[in-house]
Amino acid sequence: METLFHTVPEHQDEDLDAKITRRVQRAARRKAKQEQLKRLHKAQMIQRELQQVEEKQRQLEERGVMVEKALRGEADYWGDASDSQDTELHLEGMGKLENSALMQQWFQLVQQKNSLVRYESELMIFARELELEDRQSRLQTELRERMAVDDHLKEEWQLLEERLILEEMLDVVEQRDALVSLLEEQRLQHRQEDQDLEQLSWA
């Protein structure tokens, strides 16, 4: 009896599997490349922000030195035009103001400096998180490409490498979770510090 169905030669099955595998691998690499470009853009933004923070810290340091000298009576200080007090703070001569006004200026500078230091710390955490995200993405891509090949076609050492990649991915995930927890802890601590400083400034 003539069969109505024709079996597909085994080598054709293997060719089809290979084509599908290559297609999956190409798609994974393409997606990984897009994600990498996004992370690069974020990293560049963080770098620019860090440079701006550094410049603002330098300006605050200069102003802080002037206010401290004025408090010690070693120099005069004129408040910045952008300050809430649009007035001249002068220790000698006409219009001399009490030290309480200078102290308020000093506390404001301390608060601004603290904010910048904290923002810088957060930016560093974001940068580290980006590094871990990039590492995780590379591992996922590598693992995805390896798993596109059927296990029965792999050697024992290839299966072992897959397990090691998976373990490293889990470690990276744990590190990212730790960064999230660290960021939250810092923000809670900063809120408490702000309250303490606020009470001190009005004491």
PDB file of C-alpha atoms in Angstrom:
ATOM      1  CA  MET A   1       0.000   0.000   0.000  1.00  0.00           C
ATOM      2  CA  GLU A   2       1.346   3.374  -0.966  1.00  0.00           C
ATOM      3  CA  THR A   3       1.701   5.746   1.969  1.00  0.00           C
ATOM      4  CA  LEU A   4       0.052   9.139   1.769  1.00  0.00           C
ATOM      5  CA  PHE A   5       2.595  10.749   4.069  1.00  0.00           C
ATOM      6  CA  HIS A   6       6.233  11.310   3.425  1.00  0.00           C
ATOM      7  CA  THR A   7       8.626  11.394   6.323  1.00  0.00           C
ATOM      8  CA  VAL A   8      10.923  14.375   6.415  1.00  0.00           C
ATOM      9  CA  PRO A   9      14.567  13.337   6.274  1.00  0.00           C
ATOM     10  CA  GLU A  10      16.351  13.762   9.575  1.00  0.00           C
ATOM     11  CA  HIS A  11      18.964  16.089   8.132  1.00  0.00           C
ATOM     12  CA  GLN A  12      16.176  18.469   7.014  1.00  0.00           C
ATOM     13  CA  ASP A  13      14.879  18.573  10.593  1.00  0.00           C
ATOM     14  CA  GLU A  14      18.345  19.508  11.780  1.00  0.00           C
ATOM     15  CA  ASP A  15      18.610  22.251   9.149  1.00  0.00           C
ATOM     16  CA  LEU A  16      15.281  23.695  10.279  1.00  0.00           C
ATOM     17  CA  ASP A  17      16.366  23.596  13.925  1.00  0.00           C
ATOM     18  CA  ALA A  18      19.590  25.382  13.020  1.00  0.00           C
ATOM     19  CA  LYS A  19      17.723  28.102  11.120  1.00  0.00           C
ATOM     20  CA  ILE A  20      15.318  28.678  13.992  1.00  0.00           C
ATOM     21  CA  THR A  21      18.218  28.775  16.445  1.00  0.00           C
ATOM     22  CA  ARG A  22      20.090  31.367  14.378  1.00  0.00           C
ATOM     23  CA  ARG A  23      16.944  33.476  14.029  1.00  0.00           C
ATOM     24  CA  VAL A  24      16.343  33.439  17.782  1.00  0.00           C
ATOM     25  CA  GLN A  25      19.979  34.335  18.451  1.00  0.00           C
ATOM     26  CA  ARG A  26      19.901  37.253  15.997  1.00  0.00           C
ATOM     27  CA  ALA A  27      16.704  38.611  17.558  1.00  0.00           C
ATOM     28  CA  ALA A  28      18.223  38.334  21.038  1.00  0.00           C
ATOM     29  CA  ARG A  29      21.386  40.172  19.978  1.00  0.00           C
ATOM     30  CA  ARG A  30      19.341  42.901  18.273  1.00  0.00           C
ATOM     31  CA  LYS A  31      17.203  43.450  21.384  1.00  0.00           C
ATOM     32  CA  ALA A  32      20.274  43.438  23.629  1.00  0.00           C
ATOM     33  CA  LYS A  33      21.931  46.072  21.422  1.00  0.00           C
ATOM     34  CA  GLN A  34      18.917  48.375  21.719  1.00  0.00           C
ATOM     35  CA  GLU A  35      18.876  48.005  25.495  1.00  0.00           C
ATOM     36  CA  GLN A  36      22.609  48.663  25.640  1.00  0.00           C
ATOM     37  CA  LEU A  37      22.198  51.934  23.731  1.00  0.00           C
ATOM     38  CA  LYS A  38      19.495  53.037  26.180  1.00  0.00           C
ATOM     39  CA  ARG A  39      21.780  52.298  29.118  1.00  0.00           C
ATOM     40  CA  LEU A  40      24.613  54.203  27.455  1.00  0.00           C
ATOM     41  CA  HIS A  41      22.348  57.232  27.089  1.00  0.00           C
ATOM     42  CA  LYS A  42      21.380  57.018  30.780  1.00  0.00           C
ATOM     43  CA  ALA A  43      25.041  56.686  31.784  1.00  0.00           C
ATOM     44  CA  GLN A  44      25.914  59.828  29.811  1.00  0.00           C
ATOM     45  CA  MET A  45      23.094  61.735  31.530  1.00  0.00           C
ATOM     46  CA  ILE A  46      24.329  60.602  34.944  1.00  0.00           C
ATOM     47  CA  GLN A  47      27.853  61.719  34.080  1.00  0.00           C
ATOM     48  CA  ARG A  48      26.616  65.181  33.089  1.00  0.00           C
ATOM     49  CA  GLU A  49      24.606  65.442  36.301  1.00  0.00           C
ATOM     50  CA  LEU A  50      27.655  64.486  38.372  1.00  0.00           C
ATOM     51  CA  GLN A  51      29.694  67.216  36.677  1.00  0.00           C
ATOM     52  CA  GLN A  52      27.003  69.800  37.428  1.00  0.00           C
ATOM     53  CA  VAL A  53      26.826  68.655  41.053  1.00  0.00           C
ATOM     54  CA  GLU A  54      30.591  69.030  41.351  1.00  0.00           C
ATOM     55  CA  GLU A  55      30.428  72.607  40.051  1.00  0.00           C
ATOM     56  CA  LYS A  56      27.566  73.531  42.404  1.00  0.00           C
ATOM     57  CA  GLN A  57      29.461  72.030  45.345  1.00  0.00           C
ATOM     58  CA  ARG A  58      32.475  74.178  44.486  1.00  0.00           C
ATOM     59  CA  GLN A  59      30.322  77.327  44.437  1.00  0.00           C
ATOM     60  CA  LEU A  60      28.697  76.432  47.763  1.00  0.00           C
ATOM     61  CA  GLU A  61      32.115  75.817  49.312  1.00  0.00           C
ATOM     62  CA  GLU A  62      33.223  79.301  48.299  1.00  0.00           C
ATOM     63  CA  ARG A  63      30.096  80.904  49.730  1.00  0.00           C
ATOM     64  CA  GLY A  64      30.350  78.816  52.890  1.00  0.00           C
ATOM     65  CA  VAL A  65      33.914  79.979  53.483  1.00  0.00           C
ATOM     66  CA  MET A  66      32.822  83.628  53.132  1.00  0.00           C
ATOM     67  CA  VAL A  67      29.918  83.207  55.571  1.00  0.00           C
ATOM     68  CA  GLU A  68      32.131  81.461  58.150  1.00  0.00           C
ATOM     69  CA  LYS A  69      34.721  84.222  57.910  1.00  0.00           C
ATOM     70  CA  ALA A  70      31.968  86.798  58.331  1.00  0.00           C
ATOM     71  CA  LEU A  71      30.703  84.969  61.422  1.00  0.00           C
ATOM     72  CA  ARG A  72      34.213  85.122  62.892  1.00  0.00           C
ATOM     73  CA  GLY A  73      34.458  88.800  62.028  1.00  0.00           C
ATOM     74  CA  GLU A  74      37.296  88.207  59.585  1.00  0.00           C
ATOM     75  CA  ALA A  75      35.508  89.444  56.472  1.00  0.00           C
ATOM     76  CA  ASP A  76      32.358  90.983  55.057  1.00  0.00           C
ATOM     77  CA  TYR A  77      29.685  89.006  53.259  1.00  0.00           C
ATOM     78  CA  TRP A  78      27.100  90.110  50.723  1.00  0.00           C
ATOM     79  CA  GLY A  79      24.282  87.684  50.239  1.00  0.00           C
ATOM     80  CA  ASP A  80      23.616  86.239  46.821  1.00  0.00           C
ATOM     81  CA  ALA A  81      20.937  88.061  44.860  1.00  0.00           C
ATOM     82  CA  SER A  82      19.003  84.800  44.596  1.00  0.00           C
ATOM     83  CA  ASP A  83      18.864  84.381  48.376  1.00  0.00           C
ATOM     84  CA  SER A  84      15.595  84.857  50.203  1.00  0.00           C
ATOM     85  CA  GLN A  85      17.167  87.817  51.999  1.00  0.00           C
ATOM     86  CA  ASP A  86      17.776  90.366  49.281  1.00  0.00           C
ATOM     87  CA  THR A  87      19.943  92.414  51.560  1.00  0.00           C
ATOM     88  CA  GLU A  88      23.562  93.056  52.291  1.00  0.00           C
ATOM     89  CA  LEU A  89      25.065  91.178  55.203  1.00  0.00           C
ATOM     90  CA  HIS A  90      27.807  93.385  56.566  1.00  0.00           C
ATOM     91  CA  LEU A  91      29.716  93.087  59.798  1.00  0.00           C
ATOM     92  CA  GLU A  92      31.249  96.541  59.915  1.00  0.00           C
ATOM     93  CA  GLY A  93      30.033 100.034  59.284  1.00  0.00           C
ATOM     94  CA  MET A  94      26.464 101.143  58.566  1.00  0.00           C
ATOM     95  CA  GLY A  95      23.656  98.603  58.386  1.00  0.00           C
ATOM     96  CA  LYS A  96      25.385  95.978  60.497  1.00  0.00           C
ATOM     97  CA  LEU A  97      23.172  92.892  60.883  1.00  0.00           C
ATOM     98  CA  GLU A  98      23.059  90.494  63.798  1.00  0.00           C
ATOM     99  CA  ASN A  99      24.851  87.176  63.604  1.00  0.00           C
ATOM    100  CA  SER A 100      21.479  85.408  63.546  1.00  0.00           C
ATOM    101  CA  ALA A 101      21.015  86.497  59.919  1.00  0.00           C
ATOM    102  CA  LEU A 102      24.435  85.123  59.037  1.00  0.00           C
ATOM    103  CA  MET A 103      23.668  81.914  60.905  1.00  0.00           C
ATOM    104  CA  GLN A 104      20.517  81.488  58.836  1.00  0.00           C
ATOM    105  CA  GLN A 105      22.626  81.941  55.716  1.00  0.00           C
ATOM    106  CA  TRP A 106      25.076  79.353  57.014  1.00  0.00           C
ATOM    107  CA  PHE A 107      22.305  76.813  57.771  1.00  0.00           C
ATOM    108  CA  GLN A 108      20.848  77.327  54.303  1.00  0.00           C
ATOM    109  CA  LEU A 109      24.240  76.632  52.760  1.00  0.00           C
ATOM    110  CA  VAL A 110      24.646  73.504  54.893  1.00  0.00           C
ATOM    111  CA  GLN A 111      21.232  72.260  53.757  1.00  0.00           C
ATOM    112  CA  GLN A 112      22.048  72.936  50.115  1.00  0.00           C
ATOM    113  CA  LYS A 113      25.393  71.181  50.463  1.00  0.00           C
ATOM    114  CA  ASN A 114      23.761  68.176  52.130  1.00  0.00           C
ATOM    115  CA  SER A 115      21.234  67.984  49.312  1.00  0.00           C
ATOM    116  CA  LEU A 116      24.001  67.974  46.716  1.00  0.00           C
ATOM    117  CA  VAL A 117      26.001  65.318  48.560  1.00  0.00           C
ATOM    118  CA  ARG A 118      22.925  63.136  48.806  1.00  0.00           C
ATOM    119  CA  TYR A 119      22.043  63.647  45.157  1.00  0.00           C
ATOM    120  CA  GLU A 120      25.605  62.752  44.213  1.00  0.00           C
ATOM    121  CA  SER A 121      25.322  59.573  46.299  1.00  0.00           C
ATOM    122  CA  GLU A 122      22.068  58.654  44.564  1.00  0.00           C
ATOM    123  CA  LEU A 123      23.621  59.268  41.157  1.00  0.00           C
ATOM    124  CA  MET A 124      26.480  56.921  42.060  1.00  0.00           C
ATOM    125  CA  ILE A 125      23.949  54.268  43.080  1.00  0.00           C
ATOM    126  CA  PHE A 126      22.093  54.762  39.793  1.00  0.00           C
ATOM    127  CA  ALA A 127      25.379  54.395  37.903  1.00  0.00           C
ATOM    128  CA  ARG A 128      26.189  51.170  39.744  1.00  0.00           C
ATOM    129  CA  GLU A 129      22.666  49.897  39.089  1.00  0.00           C
ATOM    130  CA  LEU A 130      23.174  50.579  35.384  1.00  0.00           C
ATOM    131  CA  GLU A 131      26.402  48.564  35.423  1.00  0.00           C
ATOM    132  CA  LEU A 132      24.600  45.640  37.032  1.00  0.00           C
ATOM    133  CA  GLU A 133      21.689  45.966  34.601  1.00  0.00           C
ATOM    134  CA  ASP A 134      24.151  45.858  31.710  1.00  0.00           C
ATOM    135  CA  ARG A 135      25.842  42.788  33.165  1.00  0.00           C
ATOM    136  CA  GLN A 136      22.506  41.073  33.693  1.00  0.00           C
ATOM    137  CA  SER A 137      21.441  41.849  30.129  1.00  0.00           C
ATOM    138  CA  ARG A 138      24.655  40.389  28.695  1.00  0.00           C
ATOM    139  CA  LEU A 139      24.223  37.242  30.756  1.00  0.00           C
ATOM    140  CA  GLN A 140      20.593  36.904  29.693  1.00  0.00           C
ATOM    141  CA  THR A 141      21.549  37.250  26.044  1.00  0.00           C
ATOM    142  CA  GLU A 142      24.291  34.658  26.373  1.00  0.00           C
ATOM    143  CA  LEU A 143      22.019  32.271  28.239  1.00  0.00           C
ATOM    144  CA  ARG A 144      19.176  32.784  25.757  1.00  0.00           C
ATOM    145  CA  GLU A 145      21.473  31.977  22.844  1.00  0.00           C
ATOM    146  CA  ARG A 146      22.780  28.856  24.556  1.00  0.00           C
ATOM    147  CA  MET A 147      19.291  27.648  25.485  1.00  0.00           C
ATOM    148  CA  ALA A 148      18.142  28.083  21.880  1.00  0.00           C
ATOM    149  CA  VAL A 149      20.101  24.886  21.223  1.00  0.00           C
ATOM    150  CA  ASP A 150      18.424  21.674  22.372  1.00  0.00           C
ATOM    151  CA  ASP A 151      19.999  20.099  25.445  1.00  0.00           C
ATOM    152  CA  HIS A 152      20.513  16.758  23.695  1.00  0.00           C
ATOM    153  CA  LEU A 153      22.887  18.485  21.277  1.00  0.00           C
ATOM    154  CA  LYS A 154      25.075  19.868  24.071  1.00  0.00           C
ATOM    155  CA  GLU A 155      28.115  18.489  25.807  1.00  0.00           C
ATOM    156  CA  GLU A 156      28.185  18.183  29.582  1.00  0.00           C
ATOM    157  CA  TRP A 157      30.542  21.149  29.910  1.00  0.00           C
ATOM    158  CA  GLN A 158      28.088  23.325  27.935  1.00  0.00           C
ATOM    159  CA  LEU A 159      25.274  22.461  30.323  1.00  0.00           C
ATOM    160  CA  LEU A 160      27.566  23.280  33.233  1.00  0.00           C
ATOM    161  CA  GLU A 161      28.373  26.695  31.740  1.00  0.00           C
ATOM    162  CA  GLU A 162      24.654  27.418  31.455  1.00  0.00           C
ATOM    163  CA  ARG A 163      24.186  26.669  35.141  1.00  0.00           C
ATOM    164  CA  LEU A 164      27.105  28.944  36.037  1.00  0.00           C
ATOM    165  CA  ILE A 165      25.647  31.767  33.947  1.00  0.00           C
ATOM    166  CA  LEU A 166      22.304  31.344  35.688  1.00  0.00           C
ATOM    167  CA  GLU A 167      23.981  31.461  39.113  1.00  0.00           C
ATOM    168  CA  GLU A 168      25.807  34.659  38.160  1.00  0.00           C
ATOM    169  CA  MET A 169      22.537  36.191  36.980  1.00  0.00           C
ATOM    170  CA  LEU A 170      20.937  35.422  40.341  1.00  0.00           C
ATOM    171  CA  ASP A 171      23.889  37.059  42.087  1.00  0.00           C
ATOM    172  CA  VAL A 172      23.488  40.198  39.964  1.00  0.00           C
ATOM    173  CA  VAL A 173      19.771  40.333  40.782  1.00  0.00           C
ATOM    174  CA  GLU A 174      20.597  40.134  44.505  1.00  0.00           C
ATOM    175  CA  GLN A 175      23.081  42.984  44.148  1.00  0.00           C
ATOM    176  CA  ARG A 176      20.474  45.125  42.380  1.00  0.00           C
ATOM    177  CA  ASP A 177      17.949  44.407  45.147  1.00  0.00           C
ATOM    178  CA  ALA A 178      20.561  45.428  47.714  1.00  0.00           C
ATOM    179  CA  LEU A 179      21.057  48.764  45.934  1.00  0.00           C
ATOM    180  CA  VAL A 180      17.318  49.455  46.049  1.00  0.00           C
ATOM    181  CA  SER A 181      17.308  48.748  49.797  1.00  0.00           C
ATOM    182  CA  LEU A 182      20.377  50.955  50.310  1.00  0.00           C
ATOM    183  CA  LEU A 183      18.725  53.837  48.461  1.00  0.00           C
ATOM    184  CA  GLU A 184      15.597  53.593  50.585  1.00  0.00           C
ATOM    185  CA  GLU A 185      17.641  53.442  53.812  1.00  0.00           C
ATOM    186  CA  GLN A 186      19.603  56.525  52.799  1.00  0.00           C
ATOM    187  CA  ARG A 187      16.453  58.486  52.035  1.00  0.00           C
ATOM    188  CA  LEU A 188      14.970  57.627  55.425  1.00  0.00           C
ATOM    189  CA  GLN A 189      18.203  58.664  57.120  1.00  0.00           C
ATOM    190  CA  HIS A 190      18.312  61.925  55.158  1.00  0.00           C
ATOM    191  CA  ARG A 191      14.776  62.830  56.173  1.00  0.00           C
ATOM    192  CA  GLN A 192      15.724  62.364  59.825  1.00  0.00           C
ATOM    193  CA  GLU A 193      18.875  64.457  59.376  1.00  0.00           C
ATOM    194  CA  ASP A 194      16.827  67.231  57.765  1.00  0.00           C
ATOM    195  CA  GLN A 195      14.454  67.287  60.710  1.00  0.00           C
ATOM    196  CA  ASP A 196      17.346  67.450  63.170  1.00  0.00           C
ATOM    197  CA  LEU A 197      19.016  70.282  61.247  1.00  0.00           C
ATOM    198  CA  GLU A 198      15.739  72.181  60.972  1.00  0.00           C
ATOM    199  CA  GLN A 199      15.269  72.018  64.730  1.00  0.00           C
ATOM    200  CA  LEU A 200      18.862  73.115  65.291  1.00  0.00           C
ATOM    201  CA  SER A 201      18.567  76.069  62.916  1.00  0.00           C
ATOM    202  CA  TRP A 202      15.612  77.474  64.859  1.00  0.00           C
ATOM    203  CA  ALA A 203      17.013  76.694  68.291  1.00  0.00           C
TER     204      ALA A 203
END
